[in-house]
Coordinates of C-alpha atoms in Angstrom, one line a residue:
M685 CA -21.6 68.0 88.4
A686 CA -20.3 71.5 87.9
T687 CA -22.5 74.4 87.1
A688 CA -21.9 78.0 86.0
T689 CA -20.3 80.4 88.4
P690 CA -23.1 82.3 90.2
T691 CA -23.4 86.0 89.4
V692 CA -26.0 87.1 92.0
P693 CA -25.6 87.1 95.8
Q694 CA -28.4 84.6 96.4
L695 CA -26.4 82.0 94.4
Q696 CA -23.1 82.6 96.2
A697 CA -22.4 79.9 98.8
G698 CA -21.7 80.6 102.4
G699 CA -25.0 81.6 104.0
G700 CA -27.2 78.7 103.0
N701 CA -29.3 80.3 100.3
A702 CA -27.3 78.9 97.5
S703 CA -28.0 75.3 98.6
A704 CA -31.7 76.0 98.6
S705 CA -31.8 77.6 95.2
A706 CA -33.5 75.4 92.6
S707 CA -31.8 77.0 89.7
H708 CA -28.4 76.3 91.3
K709 CA -29.2 72.5 91.4
K710 CA -30.5 72.1 87.9
V711 CA -28.2 70.2 85.5
T712 CA -28.8 70.8 81.8
T713 CA -26.0 68.7 80.2
L714 CA -24.2 65.5 80.9
S715 CA -20.8 64.4 79.8
P716 CA -20.2 61.1 78.0
A717 CA -18.4 59.7 81.1
I718 CA -21.3 60.5 83.4
L719 CA -23.8 59.1 80.9
R720 CA -22.0 55.8 80.8
H721 CA -22.1 55.5 84.6
L722 CA -25.8 56.5 84.8
K723 CA -26.6 53.8 82.2
S724 CA -24.9 51.3 84.3
V725 CA -26.8 52.4 87.4
Y726 CA -30.1 52.4 85.5
S727 CA -29.4 48.9 84.2
D728 CA -28.6 47.5 87.7
D729 CA -31.7 49.2 89.1
S730 CA -34.0 47.8 86.4
T731 CA -32.7 44.3 87.0
G732 CA -32.9 44.5 90.8
G733 CA -29.1 44.8 91.2
H734 CA -27.0 47.4 93.0
G735 CA -29.0 50.4 91.9
L736 CA -30.1 53.7 93.4
D737 CA -32.9 52.3 95.5
S738 CA -30.5 50.1 97.5
V739 CA -28.9 53.2 99.1
Q740 CA -31.5 53.8 101.9
D741 CA -31.9 54.1 105.6
E742 CA -32.4 50.9 107.5
G743 CA -36.1 50.1 107.9
D744 CA -37.1 52.2 104.8
K745 CA -39.7 50.1 103.0
Q746 CA -39.7 52.2 99.8
S747 CA -38.2 50.2 97.0
T748 CA -39.0 52.3 93.9
I749 CA -37.9 55.6 92.4
N750 CA -40.5 58.2 91.9
V751 CA -39.9 59.8 88.5
A752 CA -42.0 62.6 87.0
S753 CA -43.0 61.8 83.4
P754 CA -42.1 64.7 81.1
E755 CA -44.8 63.8 78.7
R756 CA -47.8 63.4 81.1
G757 CA -46.5 65.1 84.3
Q758 CA -47.5 62.0 86.2
T759 CA -45.4 60.0 88.7
S760 CA -44.3 56.5 87.9
T761 CA -43.8 54.4 91.1
T762 CA -42.8 51.0 89.6
R763 CA -39.3 50.3 88.6
N764 CA -40.4 48.6 85.3
H765 CA -42.5 51.6 84.2
H766 CA -39.9 54.3 83.8
S767 CA -37.6 54.7 80.8
F768 CA -34.0 55.7 80.7
D769 CA -35.0 59.2 79.6
Q770 CA -37.3 59.5 82.5
F771 CA -34.6 58.3 84.8
L772 CA -32.3 61.1 83.4
E773 CA -35.0 63.6 83.9
H774 CA -35.0 62.7 87.6
V775 CA -31.3 62.6 88.0
T776 CA -30.8 66.1 86.5
S777 CA -33.7 67.6 88.4
T778 CA -33.5 69.7 91.6
S779 CA -34.9 66.8 93.6
F780 CA -31.8 64.7 93.0
S781 CA -29.5 67.1 95.0
A782 CA -27.3 65.5 97.5
L783 CA -28.5 67.9 100.2
G784 CA -32.2 67.4 99.7
P785 CA -34.8 69.9 100.9
P786 CA -34.4 71.3 104.4
K787 CA -36.7 70.2 107.2
S788 CA -39.4 72.5 108.4
T789 CA -38.0 74.6 111.3
D790 CA -40.0 75.5 114.4
H791 CA -39.4 79.2 115.0
S792 CA -41.5 79.4 118.2
Y793 CA -38.6 78.9 120.7
P794 CA -36.8 81.8 122.4
I795 CA -34.1 83.3 120.2
S796 CA -31.3 81.8 122.4
N797 CA -32.3 78.4 121.1
Y798 CA -31.0 79.0 117.6
F799 CA -27.8 79.1 115.7
I800 CA -27.7 82.4 113.8
S801 CA -25.8 83.0 110.5
S802 CA -23.4 85.8 111.4
S803 CA -20.8 88.1 109.8
H804 CA -17.7 89.8 111.2
N805 CA -16.7 93.3 110.1
T806 CA -19.3 93.1 107.4
Y807 CA -18.2 96.4 105.7
L808 CA -14.8 95.1 104.7
T809 CA -14.2 93.8 101.1
G810 CA -10.8 92.2 101.8
N811 CA -8.2 92.0 104.6
Q812 CA -8.4 93.7 108.0
L813 CA -5.7 96.3 107.5
Y814 CA -6.1 98.3 104.3
S815 CA -9.0 96.9 102.2
D816 CA -12.0 99.0 101.0
S817 CA -15.2 99.3 103.0
S818 CA -18.5 99.0 101.1
T819 CA -22.2 99.1 101.7
G820 CA -22.3 96.3 99.2
G821 CA -20.9 93.9 101.8
Y822 CA -24.2 94.3 103.8
R823 CA -26.4 93.7 100.8
D824 CA -24.3 90.7 99.8
V825 CA -24.3 88.8 103.0
L826 CA -28.0 89.5 103.8
L827 CA -29.1 88.3 100.4
R828 CA -26.9 85.2 100.9
G829 CA -28.7 84.3 104.2
C830 CA -26.8 86.2 106.9
R831 CA -29.0 87.3 109.9
C832 CA -26.4 89.1 112.1
V833 CA -24.1 91.9 110.7
E834 CA -21.5 94.0 112.4
V835 CA -21.0 97.8 112.2
D836 CA -18.0 99.6 113.7
V837 CA -19.0 103.2 114.1
W838 CA -16.6 106.2 114.6
D839 CA -16.9 109.9 115.0
G840 CA -17.6 112.0 111.9
E841 CA -17.1 115.3 113.6
P842 CA -14.3 117.6 112.3
Q843 CA -11.2 118.1 114.3
S844 CA -11.3 120.6 117.1
P845 CA -9.1 123.8 116.8
K846 CA -6.7 122.3 119.4
E847 CA -6.3 119.1 117.3
T848 CA -5.9 121.0 114.1
A849 CA -3.1 123.1 115.7
N850 CA -1.3 120.0 116.7
D851 CA -1.2 117.9 113.5
T852 CA 1.7 115.8 114.7
N853 CA -0.1 114.6 117.8
G854 CA -3.3 114.0 115.8
E855 CA -1.4 112.0 113.2
E856 CA 0.2 109.9 115.9
K857 CA -3.1 109.3 117.7
K858 CA -4.9 108.3 114.5
H859 CA -2.2 105.9 113.4
R860 CA -0.8 104.6 116.7
F861 CA -1.4 101.1 115.4
R862 CA 1.8 101.5 113.3
S863 CA 4.0 100.9 116.3
H864 CA 2.8 97.3 116.3
I865 CA 3.6 96.7 112.6
P866 CA 7.1 95.9 111.6
G867 CA 8.5 98.5 109.2
F868 CA 6.7 101.5 110.7
S869 CA 8.4 104.1 112.9
S870 CA 6.4 106.0 115.5
H871 CA 9.2 108.2 117.1
T872 CA 8.3 111.3 115.2
S873 CA 5.8 112.4 112.6
K874 CA 8.8 112.8 110.2
H875 CA 9.9 109.3 110.7
A876 CA 6.3 108.1 110.4
S877 CA 6.0 110.0 107.1
E878 CA 9.3 108.6 105.8
S879 CA 8.2 105.0 106.6
R880 CA 4.9 105.2 104.8
T881 CA 6.1 102.8 102.1
E882 CA 7.1 100.2 104.6
V883 CA 4.6 97.5 105.6
A884 CA 4.2 94.3 107.5
S885 CA 5.6 91.3 105.7
A886 CA 2.2 89.6 106.0
V887 CA 0.4 92.1 103.7
A888 CA 1.0 93.9 100.5
K889 CA 2.0 97.6 100.4
P890 CA -0.9 100.0 100.8
D891 CA -1.2 103.6 99.8
L892 CA -1.0 105.4 103.2
T893 CA -2.2 108.7 101.6
G894 CA -5.7 107.3 101.6
M895 CA -6.0 107.1 105.4
P896 CA -9.5 107.7 106.7
T897 CA -10.2 111.3 107.8
P898 CA -13.1 112.7 109.7
W899 CA -16.2 112.9 107.5
I900 CA -17.8 116.4 107.3
S901 CA -21.2 117.1 106.0
S902 CA -21.2 118.9 102.6
S903 CA -23.7 121.4 104.0
A904 CA -22.5 123.7 106.8
A905 CA -26.0 123.7 108.2
S906 CA -26.1 119.9 108.6
R907 CA -24.6 117.8 111.3
A908 CA -21.6 115.7 110.6
E909 CA -22.6 112.0 110.6
P910 CA -20.7 109.0 112.0
R911 CA -18.4 106.9 109.8
V912 CA -18.0 103.1 109.5
L913 CA -14.4 101.7 109.2
H914 CA -12.0 99.4 111.0
G915 CA -10.4 101.7 113.6
Y916 CA -6.6 102.4 113.7
T917 CA -6.1 100.7 110.3
L918 CA -5.7 101.8 106.7
T919 CA -9.2 100.6 105.7
K920 CA -11.4 103.0 103.8
E921 CA -14.6 104.5 105.3
I922 CA -18.3 104.7 104.5
T923 CA -21.0 106.7 106.2
F924 CA -23.2 105.2 108.9
R925 CA -26.3 106.4 107.1
E926 CA -25.3 104.5 103.9
V927 CA -24.9 101.3 105.9
C928 CA -28.3 101.7 107.6
A929 CA -29.9 102.3 104.2
A930 CA -28.2 99.2 102.7
I931 CA -29.4 97.0 105.6
R932 CA -32.9 98.3 105.2
E933 CA -32.9 97.5 101.5
A934 CA -31.6 93.9 101.8
A935 CA -32.6 92.7 105.3
F936 CA -35.8 90.9 104.4
V937 CA -35.4 90.1 100.7
S938 CA -34.3 86.5 101.1
S939 CA -36.0 85.9 104.5
D940 CA -38.4 87.6 106.8
L941 CA -36.7 86.2 109.9
P942 CA -35.2 88.8 112.3
V943 CA -31.8 90.5 111.6
I944 CA -29.4 91.4 114.4
V945 CA -27.2 94.5 113.9
S946 CA -24.2 94.3 116.2
L947 CA -22.9 97.8 116.9
E948 CA -19.3 98.5 118.0
V949 CA -19.6 102.1 119.1
H950 CA -16.5 104.3 119.3
T951 CA -18.2 107.7 119.0
C952 CA -18.8 110.6 121.4
A953 CA -22.1 111.2 123.0
E954 CA -23.1 113.8 120.4
Q955 CA -22.4 111.4 117.6
Q956 CA -24.4 108.7 119.3
E957 CA -27.4 111.0 119.2
V958 CA -26.9 111.3 115.5
M959 CA -26.7 107.5 115.2
V960 CA -30.0 107.1 117.0
D961 CA -31.7 109.7 114.7
I962 CA -30.3 107.9 111.6
M963 CA -31.4 104.4 112.8
Q964 CA -34.9 105.7 113.6
E965 CA -35.2 107.4 110.2
E966 CA -33.8 104.6 108.1
W967 CA -35.3 101.7 110.1
R968 CA -38.7 103.2 110.8
G969 CA -41.2 100.5 111.5
L970 CA -38.5 97.8 111.6
L971 CA -37.0 98.4 115.1
V972 CA -38.1 96.3 118.0
D973 CA -40.3 98.1 120.5
E974 CA -39.5 97.8 124.2
P975 CA -42.3 95.7 125.8
D976 CA -44.3 97.2 128.7
G977 CA -43.7 95.7 132.2
I978 CA -40.7 93.5 131.3
S979 CA -39.5 91.8 134.4
I980 CA -35.8 91.0 134.5
G981 CA -35.2 87.4 135.5
E982 CA -38.7 86.2 134.9
N983 CA -39.5 86.7 131.2
I984 CA -37.8 84.6 128.6
L985 CA -36.6 85.9 125.2
P986 CA -39.1 86.2 122.3
S987 CA -39.1 83.8 119.4
P988 CA -38.0 84.4 115.8
D989 CA -41.7 84.1 114.9
E990 CA -42.5 87.0 117.1
L991 CA -39.7 89.1 115.6
R992 CA -40.3 88.6 111.9
Q993 CA -39.5 91.6 109.7
K994 CA -37.7 93.2 112.7
I995 CA -34.2 94.6 113.3
L996 CA -32.6 93.9 116.7
V997 CA -29.9 96.3 117.7
K998 CA -27.1 94.7 119.7
V999 CA -25.4 97.6 121.6
K1000 CA -23.5 97.9 124.9
H1001 CA -26.0 98.1 127.8
S1002 CA -26.0 101.3 129.9
P1003 CA -27.9 100.9 133.2
K1004 CA -30.6 103.5 133.7
P1005 CA -29.5 106.1 136.3
V1006 CA -31.0 105.7 139.8
P1007 CA -32.8 108.8 141.1
E1008 CA -31.0 110.7 143.8
D1009 CA -33.5 110.0 146.5
E1010 CA -32.9 106.2 146.0
N1011 CA -29.1 106.7 146.3
K1012 CA -29.6 108.6 149.5
L1013 CA -31.6 105.8 151.0
A1014 CA -29.0 103.2 149.9
A1015 CA -26.0 105.1 151.4
P1016 CA -26.8 104.5 155.1
S1017 CA -27.6 100.8 154.5
R1018 CA -24.3 100.4 152.8
T1019 CA -22.6 101.8 156.0
R1020 CA -24.5 99.6 158.4
S1021 CA -23.8 96.5 156.4
S1022 CA -20.1 97.1 156.1
S1023 CA -19.4 94.1 158.2
S1024 CA -21.5 91.8 156.0
S1025 CA -20.7 90.4 152.6
S1026 CA -19.9 92.8 149.8
N1027 CA -22.5 91.2 147.6
S1028 CA -25.4 92.7 149.5
S1029 CA -24.0 96.2 149.2
D1030 CA -23.4 95.7 145.5
E1031 CA -27.0 94.8 145.0
R1032 CA -28.2 98.1 146.6
V1033 CA -26.0 100.4 144.5
P1034 CA -25.9 99.8 140.8
K1035 CA -22.5 99.5 139.2
G1036 CA -23.5 102.2 136.8
Q1037 CA -23.2 104.7 139.7
K1038 CA -19.6 103.8 140.2
K1039 CA -18.5 104.2 136.6
K1040 CA -20.4 106.0 134.0
S1041 CA -21.1 104.2 130.8
K1042 CA -19.8 105.6 127.5
I1043 CA -23.1 104.7 125.8
I1044 CA -25.9 107.2 126.1
Q1045 CA -29.3 106.0 127.3
T1046 CA -31.2 106.8 124.0
L1047 CA -28.8 104.5 122.1
S1048 CA -28.6 101.8 124.8
S1049 CA -32.4 101.6 124.9
L1050 CA -32.5 100.4 121.3
G1051 CA -30.9 97.1 122.5
V1052 CA -34.1 95.7 123.8
Y1053 CA -33.4 91.9 123.7
T1054 CA -29.7 92.1 122.7
Q1055 CA -27.9 94.1 125.4
A1056 CA -24.1 93.7 125.0
C1057 CA -22.2 93.2 128.3
H1058 CA -18.5 92.8 129.1
F1059 CA -17.7 89.2 130.2
S1060 CA -15.9 88.6 133.4
N1061 CA -17.4 85.4 134.7
F1062 CA -20.7 83.4 134.7
N1063 CA -21.6 84.7 138.2
Q1064 CA -21.6 88.4 137.4
P1065 CA -24.9 90.4 138.0
E1066 CA -25.6 90.8 134.2
V1067 CA -26.2 87.1 133.9
S1068 CA -29.5 87.5 135.7
N1069 CA -30.7 89.7 132.8
P1070 CA -32.2 87.4 130.1
C1071 CA -31.4 90.0 127.4
H1072 CA -27.6 90.1 128.0
V1073 CA -25.2 89.1 125.2
F1074 CA -21.5 88.2 125.8
S1075 CA -19.1 88.6 122.9
L1076 CA -15.8 86.8 123.1
S1077 CA -12.9 86.3 120.6
E1078 CA -12.1 82.8 119.6
K1079 CA -9.0 82.8 121.9
A1080 CA -11.0 84.1 124.9
L1081 CA -13.7 81.4 124.3
M1082 CA -11.1 78.6 124.2
D1083 CA -9.7 79.9 127.5
V1084 CA -13.2 79.8 129.0
H1085 CA -13.7 76.3 127.6
E1086 CA -10.6 75.1 129.4
T1087 CA -11.5 76.7 132.7
H1088 CA -15.3 76.6 132.9
S1089 CA -16.5 74.3 130.2
N1090 CA -19.7 73.2 131.8
A1091 CA -20.7 76.7 132.9
L1092 CA -20.1 77.9 129.3
F1093 CA -22.4 75.2 127.9
T1094 CA -25.1 75.8 130.5
H1095 CA -25.0 79.6 129.9
N1096 CA -25.5 79.2 126.2
R1097 CA -28.6 77.0 126.6
N1098 CA -30.5 80.0 127.9
Y1099 CA -28.6 83.2 126.9
L1100 CA -27.0 84.7 123.8
M1101 CA -23.3 84.6 123.0
R1102 CA -21.3 85.8 120.0
A1103 CA -17.9 84.6 118.9
Y1104 CA -15.6 86.4 116.5
P1105 CA -12.2 85.9 114.9
K1106 CA -9.1 87.0 116.7
A1107 CA -7.4 90.3 115.7
L1108 CA -4.3 88.5 114.2
R1109 CA -6.4 87.2 111.3
V1110 CA -5.3 90.2 109.1
Q1111 CA -6.0 88.3 105.9
S1112 CA -9.6 87.7 107.0
S1113 CA -9.3 84.0 107.4
N1114 CA -11.9 82.2 109.5
L1115 CA -12.1 80.1 112.7
D1116 CA -13.8 76.7 112.7
P1117 CA -17.4 77.6 113.5
A1118 CA -18.4 74.0 114.3
V1119 CA -16.3 74.0 117.5
F1120 CA -18.1 77.0 118.8
W1121 CA -21.6 75.8 117.7
R1122 CA -20.9 72.7 119.7
K1123 CA -20.4 75.0 122.7
G1124 CA -23.9 76.3 122.1
V1125 CA -22.6 79.7 120.8
Q1126 CA -25.5 81.2 118.8
M1127 CA -23.7 83.8 116.7
V1128 CA -20.3 82.7 115.3
A1129 CA -19.2 85.6 113.2
L1130 CA -17.2 84.9 110.0
N1131 CA -15.4 86.9 107.4
W1132 CA -17.8 86.4 104.4
Q1133 CA -15.4 87.9 101.9
K1134 CA -13.0 85.0 102.4
W1135 CA -14.1 81.6 100.9
D1136 CA -12.5 78.9 103.1
E1137 CA -13.3 75.9 105.3
G1138 CA -15.2 78.1 107.8
M1139 CA -17.5 79.5 105.2
M1140 CA -18.1 76.1 103.7
L1141 CA -19.2 74.8 107.1
N1142 CA -21.4 77.8 107.5
E1143 CA -23.1 77.0 104.2
G1144 CA -23.6 73.4 105.4
M1145 CA -25.1 74.5 108.7
F1146 CA -27.6 77.1 107.2
A1147 CA -28.5 75.4 103.9
G1148 CA -32.0 76.5 103.1
E1149 CA -32.7 77.5 106.8
G1150 CA -33.1 81.3 106.3
G1151 CA -30.2 82.0 108.7
W1152 CA -31.8 80.6 111.9
V1153 CA -31.2 76.9 112.8
L1154 CA -32.9 75.3 115.8
K1155 CA -30.4 73.8 118.2
P1156 CA -30.6 70.0 119.0
P1157 CA -32.8 69.3 122.0
G1158 CA -30.0 69.0 124.6
Y1159 CA -28.7 72.4 123.6
R1160 CA -31.9 74.3 124.1
S1161 CA -33.1 76.3 127.1
T1162 CA -34.7 74.9 130.2
K1163 CA -37.9 76.8 129.6
D1164 CA -40.8 75.7 127.5
P1165 CA -41.7 78.6 125.2
R1166 CA -45.4 77.7 125.2
D1167 CA -46.2 77.8 128.9
H1168 CA -43.0 79.3 130.5
K1169 CA -42.7 76.3 132.8
T1170 CA -39.5 74.4 133.5
V1171 CA -39.1 71.4 131.2
K1172 CA -39.5 68.1 132.9
G1173 CA -36.4 66.1 133.7
T1174 CA -32.9 67.1 134.6
P1175 CA -31.3 69.3 131.9
A1176 CA -27.8 68.5 130.6
T1177 CA -25.1 70.5 132.3
S1178 CA -22.3 69.6 129.9
Q1179 CA -21.7 69.1 126.2
A1180 CA -20.9 65.4 126.8
E1181 CA -24.4 64.8 128.3
A1182 CA -26.4 67.1 126.0
I1183 CA -27.1 64.6 123.2
K1184 CA -26.5 61.0 122.2
H1185 CA -23.3 60.5 120.2
R1186 CA -23.4 58.0 117.4
T1187 CA -21.0 56.0 115.2
L1188 CA -21.0 56.8 111.5
T1189 CA -20.1 54.6 108.5
L1190 CA -20.2 56.5 105.2
R1191 CA -19.4 55.4 101.7
I1192 CA -19.3 57.8 98.8
E1193 CA -19.0 56.4 95.2
I1194 CA -17.3 58.9 92.8
F1195 CA -18.4 58.4 89.2
A1196 CA -17.0 61.4 87.2
G1197 CA -16.9 65.1 86.9
Q1198 CA -17.8 67.5 84.1
S1199 CA -17.1 71.1 83.0
I1200 CA -14.7 71.7 85.9
P1201 CA -13.3 75.2 85.5
L1202 CA -9.5 75.5 85.1
P1203 CA -7.5 77.4 87.7
P1204 CA -6.9 81.1 87.1
G1205 CA -4.3 81.6 84.4
D1206 CA -4.3 78.0 83.2
D1207 CA -5.6 77.5 79.7
H1208 CA -4.5 74.0 79.0
A1209 CA -6.9 71.3 80.1
K1210 CA -4.4 68.5 79.3
G1211 CA -2.2 69.7 82.1
F1212 CA -5.0 69.8 84.6
H1213 CA -5.1 66.9 87.1
P1214 CA -8.1 67.1 89.4
Y1215 CA -9.0 64.8 92.3
V1216 CA -11.9 64.6 94.7
K1217 CA -11.2 65.2 98.4
C1218 CA -13.8 64.5 101.1
E1219 CA -13.6 65.3 104.9
V1220 CA -15.8 64.5 107.8
H1221 CA -15.9 67.2 110.6
V1222 CA -17.0 65.7 113.9
E1223 CA -16.7 66.5 117.6
K1224 CA -13.3 65.8 119.2
P1225 CA -13.2 64.1 122.6
S1226 CA -11.4 67.1 124.0
E1227 CA -14.4 69.3 123.2
R1228 CA -16.5 67.4 125.7
T1229 CA -14.1 67.3 128.6
G1230 CA -12.8 70.9 128.8
A1231 CA -9.3 69.8 127.7
P1232 CA -7.3 72.0 125.3
I1233 CA -8.7 71.6 121.8
E1234 CA -6.1 70.9 119.1
G1235 CA -5.8 73.9 116.9
G1236 CA -7.6 76.1 119.4
G1237 CA -10.7 76.5 117.2
R1238 CA -8.7 77.3 114.1
S1239 CA -10.3 76.4 110.8
K1240 CA -8.6 73.3 109.5
D1241 CA -9.1 70.0 107.7
G1242 CA -11.6 67.6 109.1
E1243 CA -10.4 64.8 111.4
Y1244 CA -11.2 62.2 108.7
K1245 CA -10.0 62.7 105.2
R1246 CA -10.2 60.6 102.0
R1247 CA -9.3 61.4 98.4
T1248 CA -9.5 59.8 95.0
Q1249 CA -6.8 59.1 92.5
T1250 CA -5.7 62.0 90.3
R1251 CA -7.3 62.1 86.8
K1252 CA -6.7 64.3 83.8
G1253 CA -8.7 67.0 82.1
I1254 CA -11.9 69.0 82.9
E1255 CA -14.2 65.9 82.5
P1256 CA -12.4 63.3 84.6
D1257 CA -13.7 59.8 85.0
Y1258 CA -13.1 58.3 88.4
G1259 CA -14.5 54.9 87.5
G1260 CA -16.8 54.6 90.6
E1261 CA -13.9 55.0 93.1
M1262 CA -15.2 54.5 96.6
L1263 CA -14.4 56.9 99.5
E1264 CA -15.1 55.1 102.8
F1265 CA -15.4 56.3 106.4
V1266 CA -15.9 53.3 108.6
E1267 CA -17.1 53.5 112.2
V1268 CA -16.4 57.2 112.9
P1269 CA -17.2 57.8 116.6
G1270 CA -18.6 60.8 118.4
V1271 CA -21.1 61.9 115.8
V1272 CA -23.9 64.4 116.5
E1273 CA -25.8 64.5 113.3
E1274 CA -26.9 68.1 113.6
L1275 CA -23.4 69.3 114.4
S1276 CA -21.3 67.1 112.0
F1277 CA -20.4 68.0 108.5
V1278 CA -19.2 66.3 105.3
R1279 CA -17.1 68.7 103.2

């Protein structure tokens, strides 16, 4: 049954809030075709035939339909005591939704035990190359149920005198991405200027005169502030302060569960200081405080319950510098142990002393429980830190799946990981999030401005959950959050062993449709021929074995597809056509989807 197009973010699908909205489920009118089918169902039900109450789980003893009487507000529990009008009242109510109400979620487990609704390049309104940036993107996704947003931050300082005197080099530096796009010339600034009207065949022609330039404060006495944009592209810019204000305004409107802000920092040290000042000003009282006496390797991560109404900053971890006297003590030991394994010397001298981090300490310290670290392997020192977060592109994650599948799954039971779309998705298409959820990845970042299969699955995963979904038991950490002791039994070390796989048989009877909107530009209902397509998205055998996954995690149709016959008009009658999925193997209920 179609409803009016939503006009507010909370009713836009993708983040799970739309599915939980009562007003979104309410049906006020019924077409003649649907009324005919409902009368038939009511008649069968009243006479004990094939009615609504026969569609139940095995072992369910309930054999009646509970219907609220519009006259008395009472509930009728006997099939002979409800009229057809009462039956229609029930059918058109919010309680008749196919999704049903979400189950109550336990938010007391460590945050690594949850799937988190996440956004990629949240500021963009369209494609990844030349679309506008907007603070509205942050308000939109947060109101729709997103709990992890991304901010790419760049310098807002004016050009130095040296850069100003050498405009050609500055132009080439800012736009060096052009050499990778067919149709752009990067030999000289003259050629670059002449080729401004040439673009890649995959995208429309942008206006290159609107390239982002360094943002300068309107007041000479004020500091320039960082900008947010997609670097080395033609995307427009917004200020970092505006983004922080938008996040503050919308973060806890639809849910009080914690919000993670994933920072991609490309600024100098001075601008990072400005970032810290802005976040502390705009998010005063919302930032997570660093706990006293935290012991790396012993403490587990906090729970969503403990972090309600809090903003977690995910930023690259910068190790605290070691005092000089400690370095002097470590130096002789390093010499004496030169004949021993290199691992022992690495433990004495922090890696931070070998290569200085580009992230300043004051900014890094804001990443209390979400400390971003570069991924090399699952044995690197950072893995011992329970607060580390690895971020990998979809392609990199598929490579890790094929080489270290079990290690990937084991890591994600206890620690956080984020997946994001590959750079070649210039049109902001999405990956298949279910493949990565089944790997235990908590934050699968999607392009929310693109409505496609990936966002539909995201709506299904987070429907009515407030952006945090507890993982199935076999996917959770080996620590009990209530007493910090190891859970009894041997934990699963692979995706195949994590949870019991079932066989699914599903039958969906299609009655009719009503008020289906015509495609854009089409004003003739007689020429409209709709059909209903249904897919079942389940785990592939290759996902459990570490073998290459067909499609490499790309968003695609489900493995099992069915569709009805084509009908005519905006109120088609499908005559009770049945779509059947018989004995579908490998089903994990919490990680399988009907689309």
